[in-house]
Amino acid sequence: MAEASFTALRSFYPGKRPWLISRSGYAGLQRYARTWTGDNVSSYDTFRFNIAMGMNLGLSGLPFYGHDIGGFVGPIPDEELLLRWCQSAVFQPRFVMHSWKPDGSITEPWLYPNRLSDIRNFIRIRYRFLAYIYDLAIRASEKGIPMESPVALEFPEDISLQLDSLDRMAGDAILIPSPPEQGKDEVSMRLPNEINWFDPTHQIVYKGGEKLSFHYYLGEIRYFFRCGTVIPTFYKIEAIGKSLLDSYEFIVIPPAEKSDIDLLPIACIHSEDDGESDFILGSYWRWKMEYTIEGENCYCLNITQTESIDEENNSSVFRKKWRFSVPDGFMLYDENEVEIGKSVVFDFDKAPKKLSLRVEGTYRNIHG
């Protein structure tokens, strides 16, 4: 069924990528459609089970999945369950509220009016990070690497990591803590060894191997950036389809020490296209971003175009804004070593082939 639908859409819309969702399928479904974890129950146990189910789907070759936020059947989710589910879904491949109740009630973002602003904020954060999530989707389609995975998959040599933990990675740059137990707001987690981790909420760097305990409140979203990475985000936070995706912000997370570069030589692989044409060579731009050490507390972020759109496929000029920003304690400099500031914006009418930014400074708060 999925293959037949895929073939029919390809025939009806030549040159456009089909977008299908199927609730079931056999091995190979990932070639034609995404899926979700079925008619889940509105319960805290199911919510936690769904996180594990999603990671297992990714490990089994099905990277595009999701869960009905708040549960599809069962009682109306209480305030805690709805917010925890929204927090968890921000970096997952799919973020959808979908429900059926015998009394006709519906799970919606405004189910608890006093929490609407929190849920709206979670949705805005997801919109912001969709550029990164899109890069993860491309990587999954090309290499089979899950978009959301157990931390142990990214760090297989760290035998201290628990395989049954709900801590997880979104790609190789963002670490997401497991949700608290029901009725609690405290989380404990162990950071993977040998990597420095940046907490953007509190502007603190933590050493790998540290065990953290912290409060995870209902109205916030917690995650950690891997030092030595670059995170693509959308600068204009608007609903997809209502505006041009022409403004990006790259969150530069400099290395805290040389080992951050050694363990992850490529800081970012970023692609851009029209979002609907067949994703084939010549239909997208791609850049590789790498750090090099220039001196003490001084790095150069080198950005190199590795793929470009063929002239025959390039129906529009590359009119985009790229903004780069660094954490507190760092400054950006241009190729002539002139200080730019904590952020810089480039207006491009052509896709950049090479770009270099000098990053100087240190993290202001290093734990321990």
Short mmCIF file of C-alpha atoms in Angstrom, two decimals:
data_model
loop_
_atom_site.label_atom_id
_atom_site.label_comp_id
_atom_site.label_asym_id
_atom_site.label_seq_id
_atom_site.Cartn_x
_atom_site.Cartn_y
_atom_site.Cartn_z
CA MET A 1 0.00 0.00 0.00
CA ALA A 2 2.74 2.48 0.93
CA GLU A 3 4.75 1.64 -2.18
CA ALA A 4 1.67 1.94 -4.40
CA SER A 5 0.78 5.32 -2.89
CA PHE A 6 4.37 6.50 -3.29
CA THR A 7 4.45 5.44 -6.95
CA ALA A 8 1.10 7.10 -7.66
CA LEU A 9 2.22 10.40 -6.14
CA ARG A 10 5.48 10.30 -8.08
CA SER A 11 3.46 9.83 -11.27
CA PHE A 12 0.97 12.57 -10.46
CA TYR A 13 3.58 15.08 -9.23
CA PRO A 14 6.77 14.39 -11.22
CA GLY A 15 9.88 15.91 -9.71
CA LYS A 16 8.25 16.35 -6.30
CA ARG A 17 9.02 14.20 -3.28
CA PRO A 18 5.99 12.27 -1.97
CA TRP A 19 5.07 12.77 1.68
CA LEU A 20 3.23 9.77 3.12
CA ILE A 21 2.29 8.52 6.55
CA SER A 22 1.28 4.91 7.20
CA ARG A 23 0.16 3.39 10.48
CA SER A 24 1.63 -0.02 9.60
CA GLY A 25 4.10 -1.68 7.28
CA TYR A 26 6.79 -4.29 6.87
CA ALA A 27 10.57 -4.01 6.60
CA GLY A 28 11.29 -1.44 3.94
CA LEU A 29 8.44 0.89 4.86
CA GLN A 30 10.99 3.65 5.50
CA ARG A 31 11.61 3.89 1.74
CA TYR A 32 8.08 5.13 1.16
CA ALA A 33 6.45 6.53 4.30
CA ARG A 34 6.79 7.65 7.89
CA THR A 35 4.78 6.14 10.74
CA TRP A 36 3.61 6.69 14.30
CA THR A 37 3.25 4.49 17.36
CA GLY A 38 -0.45 3.80 16.98
CA ASP A 39 -3.38 4.46 19.28
CA ASN A 40 -1.43 5.22 22.41
CA VAL A 41 -3.06 5.64 25.81
CA SER A 42 -3.17 8.87 27.79
CA SER A 43 -0.98 7.71 30.67
CA TYR A 44 2.44 8.57 32.05
CA ASP A 45 3.62 4.98 31.56
CA THR A 46 2.67 5.06 27.87
CA PHE A 47 4.35 8.44 27.47
CA ARG A 48 7.64 7.00 28.75
CA PHE A 49 7.21 3.77 26.75
CA ASN A 50 6.73 5.83 23.59
CA ILE A 51 10.17 7.42 24.01
CA ALA A 52 11.76 3.96 24.07
CA MET A 53 9.57 2.81 21.17
CA GLY A 54 10.71 5.76 19.08
CA MET A 55 14.39 5.06 19.69
CA ASN A 56 13.82 1.39 18.82
CA LEU A 57 12.13 2.40 15.57
CA GLY A 58 15.14 4.52 14.68
CA LEU A 59 17.53 1.68 15.50
CA SER A 60 15.39 -0.64 13.33
CA GLY A 61 15.75 1.56 10.25
CA LEU A 62 12.57 3.66 10.57
CA PRO A 63 13.81 7.15 11.41
CA PHE A 64 10.62 9.12 10.64
CA TYR A 65 8.05 8.51 13.37
CA GLY A 66 6.10 10.22 16.09
CA HIS A 67 3.63 9.76 18.93
CA ASP A 68 0.21 11.27 19.48
CA ILE A 69 1.02 13.93 22.08
CA GLY A 70 -1.15 13.51 25.17
CA GLY A 71 -2.28 10.08 24.04
CA PHE A 72 -4.91 9.09 21.47
CA VAL A 73 -7.35 7.13 23.66
CA GLY A 74 -8.11 7.05 27.36
CA PRO A 75 -8.77 9.91 29.76
CA ILE A 76 -8.04 13.53 29.00
CA PRO A 77 -4.33 14.03 29.79
CA ASP A 78 -3.77 15.98 32.96
CA GLU A 79 -1.71 19.16 32.95
CA GLU A 80 1.55 17.44 33.89
CA LEU A 81 1.22 14.70 31.28
CA LEU A 82 0.37 17.10 28.45
CA LEU A 83 3.31 19.40 29.17
CA ARG A 84 5.83 16.58 29.68
CA TRP A 85 4.73 15.04 26.37
CA CYS A 86 5.16 18.36 24.58
CA GLN A 87 8.62 18.84 26.12
CA SER A 88 9.66 15.39 24.95
CA ALA A 89 8.43 15.87 21.38
CA VAL A 90 10.25 19.14 20.63
CA PHE A 91 13.25 17.37 19.01
CA GLN A 92 11.43 14.24 17.81
CA PRO A 93 10.74 13.68 14.08
CA ARG A 94 7.01 14.43 14.48
CA PHE A 95 5.16 16.83 16.79
CA VAL A 96 1.38 16.25 16.57
CA MET A 97 -1.57 16.32 18.97
CA HIS A 98 -4.09 13.71 17.83
CA SER A 99 -6.83 12.12 19.92
CA TRP A 100 -10.21 10.41 20.05
CA LYS A 101 -12.44 10.33 23.11
CA PRO A 102 -15.93 8.77 23.41
CA ASP A 103 -17.34 12.04 24.75
CA GLY A 104 -16.03 14.03 21.77
CA SER A 105 -13.42 15.97 23.75
CA ILE A 106 -10.13 16.80 22.02
CA THR A 107 -6.56 17.15 23.23
CA GLU A 108 -5.52 20.64 22.13
CA PRO A 109 -2.77 23.11 23.09
CA TRP A 110 -5.33 25.30 24.94
CA LEU A 111 -6.71 22.38 26.99
CA TYR A 112 -5.32 24.16 30.07
CA PRO A 113 -5.53 27.91 29.37
CA ASN A 114 -3.06 28.71 32.15
CA ARG A 115 -0.45 26.59 30.30
CA LEU A 116 -1.12 27.75 26.75
CA SER A 117 1.85 30.15 26.81
CA ASP A 118 4.16 27.27 27.83
CA ILE A 119 2.94 25.00 25.05
CA ARG A 120 3.14 27.87 22.56
CA ASN A 121 6.75 28.37 23.65
CA PHE A 122 7.54 24.66 23.10
CA ILE A 123 6.08 24.90 19.58
CA ARG A 124 8.15 28.02 18.86
CA ILE A 125 11.29 26.25 20.05
CA ARG A 126 10.49 23.39 17.70
CA TYR A 127 9.97 25.82 14.79
CA ARG A 128 13.31 27.40 15.64
CA PHE A 129 15.17 24.07 15.58
CA LEU A 130 13.46 22.70 12.46
CA ALA A 131 16.54 23.61 10.41
CA TYR A 132 18.59 21.25 12.59
CA ILE A 133 15.86 18.59 12.59
CA TYR A 134 15.70 18.80 8.78
CA ASP A 135 19.45 18.20 8.58
CA LEU A 136 18.97 15.13 10.81
CA ALA A 137 16.23 13.87 8.48
CA ILE A 138 18.54 14.23 5.49
CA ARG A 139 21.33 12.40 7.34
CA ALA A 140 18.91 9.61 8.27
CA SER A 141 17.76 9.20 4.66
CA GLU A 142 21.34 9.08 3.36
CA LYS A 143 23.12 7.12 6.09
CA GLY A 144 20.42 5.40 8.15
CA ILE A 145 21.53 7.11 11.38
CA PRO A 146 18.50 7.67 13.66
CA MET A 147 17.30 11.22 14.20
CA GLU A 148 16.71 10.38 17.88
CA SER A 149 18.88 7.70 19.45
CA PRO A 150 20.09 6.27 22.75
CA VAL A 151 23.12 8.16 24.05
CA ALA A 152 25.09 4.90 23.97
CA LEU A 153 24.75 4.73 20.17
CA GLU A 154 26.65 8.00 19.80
CA PHE A 155 29.22 7.05 22.48
CA PRO A 156 29.62 3.23 22.23
CA GLU A 157 32.95 3.19 24.08
CA ASP A 158 31.47 4.75 27.22
CA ILE A 159 30.46 1.60 29.11
CA SER A 160 29.10 3.66 32.01
CA LEU A 161 26.07 4.74 29.95
CA GLN A 162 22.87 2.84 30.75
CA LEU A 163 21.27 1.18 27.74
CA ASP A 164 17.77 1.44 29.24
CA SER A 165 18.02 5.17 29.96
CA LEU A 166 15.56 7.57 28.34
CA ASP A 167 18.33 10.15 27.98
CA ARG A 168 18.83 10.51 24.26
CA MET A 169 20.63 12.33 21.48
CA ALA A 170 19.02 14.42 18.76
CA GLY A 171 21.73 13.97 16.15
CA ASP A 172 25.29 14.25 17.41
CA ALA A 173 25.02 17.76 18.87
CA ILE A 174 22.06 17.90 21.29
CA LEU A 175 21.65 15.82 24.45
CA ILE A 176 18.12 15.55 25.87
CA PRO A 177 17.48 14.43 29.46
CA SER A 178 14.82 11.87 30.27
CA PRO A 179 11.57 13.22 31.72
CA PRO A 180 11.15 13.18 35.50
CA GLU A 181 9.13 10.49 37.21
CA GLN A 182 5.44 11.26 37.47
CA GLY A 183 4.69 13.87 40.08
CA LYS A 184 8.32 14.94 40.41
CA ASP A 185 10.42 17.67 38.85
CA GLU A 186 13.96 16.46 39.53
CA VAL A 187 16.11 14.66 36.96
CA SER A 188 19.43 12.85 37.35
CA MET A 189 21.63 12.07 34.39
CA ARG A 190 25.22 11.19 33.62
CA LEU A 191 26.99 13.06 30.83
CA PRO A 192 28.97 11.00 28.29
CA ASN A 193 32.71 10.79 28.95
CA GLU A 194 35.41 12.94 27.35
CA ILE A 195 32.98 15.49 25.88
CA ASN A 196 32.25 18.95 27.23
CA TRP A 197 28.58 19.92 27.35
CA PHE A 198 27.08 23.41 27.30
CA ASP A 199 23.85 24.20 29.13
CA PRO A 200 22.39 27.16 27.16
CA THR A 201 19.76 27.85 29.83
CA HIS A 202 22.33 28.69 32.50
CA GLN A 203 25.40 29.31 30.27
CA ILE A 204 27.41 26.60 32.07
CA VAL A 205 29.85 24.06 30.63
CA TYR A 206 29.95 20.62 32.23
CA LYS A 207 32.74 18.07 31.89
CA GLY A 208 31.99 14.68 30.43
CA GLY A 209 31.40 11.97 33.01
CA GLU A 210 29.72 14.33 35.49
CA LYS A 211 26.52 13.18 37.14
CA LEU A 212 23.97 15.97 37.26
CA SER A 213 20.82 16.42 39.28
CA PHE A 214 18.60 19.38 38.48
CA HIS A 215 15.01 20.56 38.53
CA TYR A 216 13.07 20.16 35.30
CA TYR A 217 9.95 22.28 35.61
CA LEU A 218 6.83 21.90 33.51
CA GLY A 219 7.16 25.28 31.84
CA GLU A 220 10.70 24.88 30.51
CA ILE A 221 12.68 22.77 28.06
CA ARG A 222 16.10 21.43 29.01
CA TYR A 223 18.85 20.24 26.66
CA PHE A 224 22.63 20.39 26.35
CA PHE A 225 24.77 21.34 23.34
CA ARG A 226 27.89 19.36 22.57
CA CYS A 227 30.92 21.65 22.63
CA GLY A 228 32.65 21.92 19.26
CA THR A 229 29.45 21.95 17.20
CA VAL A 230 27.34 24.40 15.20
CA ILE A 231 23.54 24.19 15.46
CA PRO A 232 21.50 25.46 12.45
CA THR A 233 18.20 27.11 13.44
CA PHE A 234 15.61 29.35 11.81
CA TYR A 235 15.95 32.97 12.86
CA LYS A 236 12.38 33.88 11.93
CA ILE A 237 10.07 31.72 14.03
CA GLU A 238 6.94 31.36 11.94
CA ALA A 239 4.65 28.56 10.89
CA ILE A 240 6.13 26.51 8.06
CA GLY A 241 4.46 27.33 4.75
CA LYS A 242 3.49 30.85 5.76
CA SER A 243 6.85 32.49 5.10
CA LEU A 244 10.05 31.97 3.16
CA LEU A 245 12.71 29.94 4.93
CA ASP A 246 15.34 32.53 4.19
CA SER A 247 16.77 33.50 7.60
CA TYR A 248 19.01 31.13 9.50
CA GLU A 249 20.82 31.49 12.80
CA PHE A 250 23.80 29.24 13.41
CA ILE A 251 24.43 28.76 17.11
CA VAL A 252 28.20 28.46 17.41
CA ILE A 253 29.19 26.26 20.36
CA PRO A 254 33.00 26.53 20.42
CA PRO A 255 35.21 23.72 21.71
CA ALA A 256 36.02 23.94 25.41
CA GLU A 257 39.26 22.09 24.75
CA LYS A 258 41.09 20.36 21.90
CA SER A 259 39.53 16.96 22.60
CA ASP A 260 36.12 18.32 21.55
CA ILE A 261 37.50 18.74 18.02
CA ASP A 262 39.41 15.44 18.04
CA LEU A 263 36.28 13.43 18.88
CA LEU A 264 34.03 15.27 16.41
CA PRO A 265 36.15 16.78 13.59
CA ILE A 266 33.13 17.98 11.61
CA ALA A 267 31.11 20.49 13.63
CA CYS A 268 28.11 20.55 11.28
CA ILE A 269 26.82 19.34 7.92
CA HIS A 270 24.10 21.70 6.76
CA SER A 271 21.89 21.43 3.65
CA GLU A 272 19.35 23.76 2.07
CA ASP A 273 16.90 23.19 -0.76
CA ASP A 274 13.35 24.14 -1.79
CA GLY A 275 11.85 21.56 0.57
CA GLU A 276 9.70 19.78 -2.02
CA SER A 277 11.69 18.73 -5.11
CA ASP A 278 13.31 15.33 -5.42
CA PHE A 279 16.33 15.35 -3.12
CA ILE A 280 19.04 14.35 -5.59
CA LEU A 281 22.50 15.64 -6.44
CA GLY A 282 22.18 19.03 -8.04
CA SER A 283 18.95 19.89 -6.19
CA TYR A 284 20.44 21.20 -2.94
CA TRP A 285 23.28 23.15 -1.40
CA ARG A 286 25.44 21.65 1.33
CA TRP A 287 28.17 23.01 3.58
CA LYS A 288 30.69 21.43 5.90
CA MET A 289 31.70 23.35 9.02
CA GLU A 290 34.91 22.63 10.92
CA TYR A 291 36.93 24.20 13.73
CA THR A 292 40.69 24.62 13.60
CA ILE A 293 42.85 25.73 16.50
CA GLU A 294 44.52 29.08 15.85
CA GLY A 295 46.06 29.67 19.27
CA GLU A 296 45.18 29.65 22.94
CA ASN A 297 41.42 30.22 23.31
CA CYS A 298 41.27 31.00 19.60
CA TYR A 299 39.53 28.96 16.91
CA CYS A 300 38.63 29.42 13.28
CA LEU A 301 35.26 28.21 12.05
CA ASN A 302 35.73 27.20 8.41
CA ILE A 303 32.63 26.80 6.24
CA THR A 304 33.02 25.12 2.86
CA GLN A 305 30.37 24.42 0.24
CA THR A 306 30.48 20.75 -0.77
CA GLU A 307 27.36 20.48 -2.97
CA SER A 308 25.52 23.03 -5.08
CA ILE A 309 22.32 23.32 -7.10
CA ASP A 310 22.69 22.82 -10.84
CA GLU A 311 21.88 25.88 -12.91
CA GLU A 312 19.05 24.01 -14.62
CA ASN A 313 17.45 23.31 -11.21
CA ASN A 314 18.15 26.76 -9.78
CA SER A 315 14.95 28.68 -10.47
CA SER A 316 15.57 31.35 -7.84
CA VAL A 317 18.44 33.42 -6.54
CA PHE A 318 19.92 32.41 -3.18
CA ARG A 319 18.63 35.39 -1.18
CA LYS A 320 19.17 34.41 2.41
CA LYS A 321 20.43 35.75 5.70
CA TRP A 322 22.84 33.75 7.81
CA ARG A 323 23.36 34.89 11.39
CA PHE A 324 26.12 33.46 13.58
CA SER A 325 26.08 33.88 17.35
CA VAL A 326 28.36 32.73 20.18
CA PRO A 327 27.81 32.19 23.94
CA ASP A 328 28.84 34.61 26.66
CA GLY A 329 32.63 34.86 26.96
CA PHE A 330 33.31 34.65 23.21
CA MET A 331 33.70 37.20 20.42
CA LEU A 332 33.67 36.86 16.65
CA TYR A 333 36.32 38.32 14.34
CA ASP A 334 36.50 38.55 10.56
CA GLU A 335 39.29 37.24 8.34
CA ASN A 336 41.24 40.46 8.95
CA GLU A 337 41.02 39.92 12.73
CA VAL A 338 38.64 42.84 13.14
CA GLU A 339 36.26 42.37 16.04
CA ILE A 340 32.66 41.87 14.93
CA GLY A 341 30.88 41.18 18.22
CA LYS A 342 28.88 38.31 19.69
CA SER A 343 26.88 37.92 16.49
CA VAL A 344 27.15 38.74 12.82
CA VAL A 345 24.67 38.67 9.92
CA PHE A 346 25.55 37.93 6.30
CA ASP A 347 23.16 38.83 3.47
CA PHE A 348 23.76 36.51 0.52
CA ASP A 349 22.42 36.71 -3.01
CA LYS A 350 24.56 33.71 -3.97
CA ALA A 351 25.22 30.57 -1.99
CA PRO A 352 28.56 31.10 -0.20
CA LYS A 353 31.39 28.82 -1.31
CA LYS A 354 33.78 29.62 1.54
CA LEU A 355 33.44 31.53 4.76
CA SER A 356 35.69 31.82 7.80
CA LEU A 357 35.01 33.27 11.23
CA ARG A 358 37.54 33.66 14.01
CA VAL A 359 36.20 32.76 17.46
CA GLU A 360 38.08 33.94 20.54
CA GLY A 361 37.34 33.60 24.23
CA THR A 362 36.44 31.06 26.89
CA TYR A 363 33.27 29.88 28.54
CA ARG A 364 32.56 32.05 31.56
CA ASN A 365 31.15 29.29 33.73
CA ILE A 366 32.80 25.87 33.78
CA HIS A 367 31.39 23.52 36.38
CA GLY A 368 33.90 21.81 38.63
#
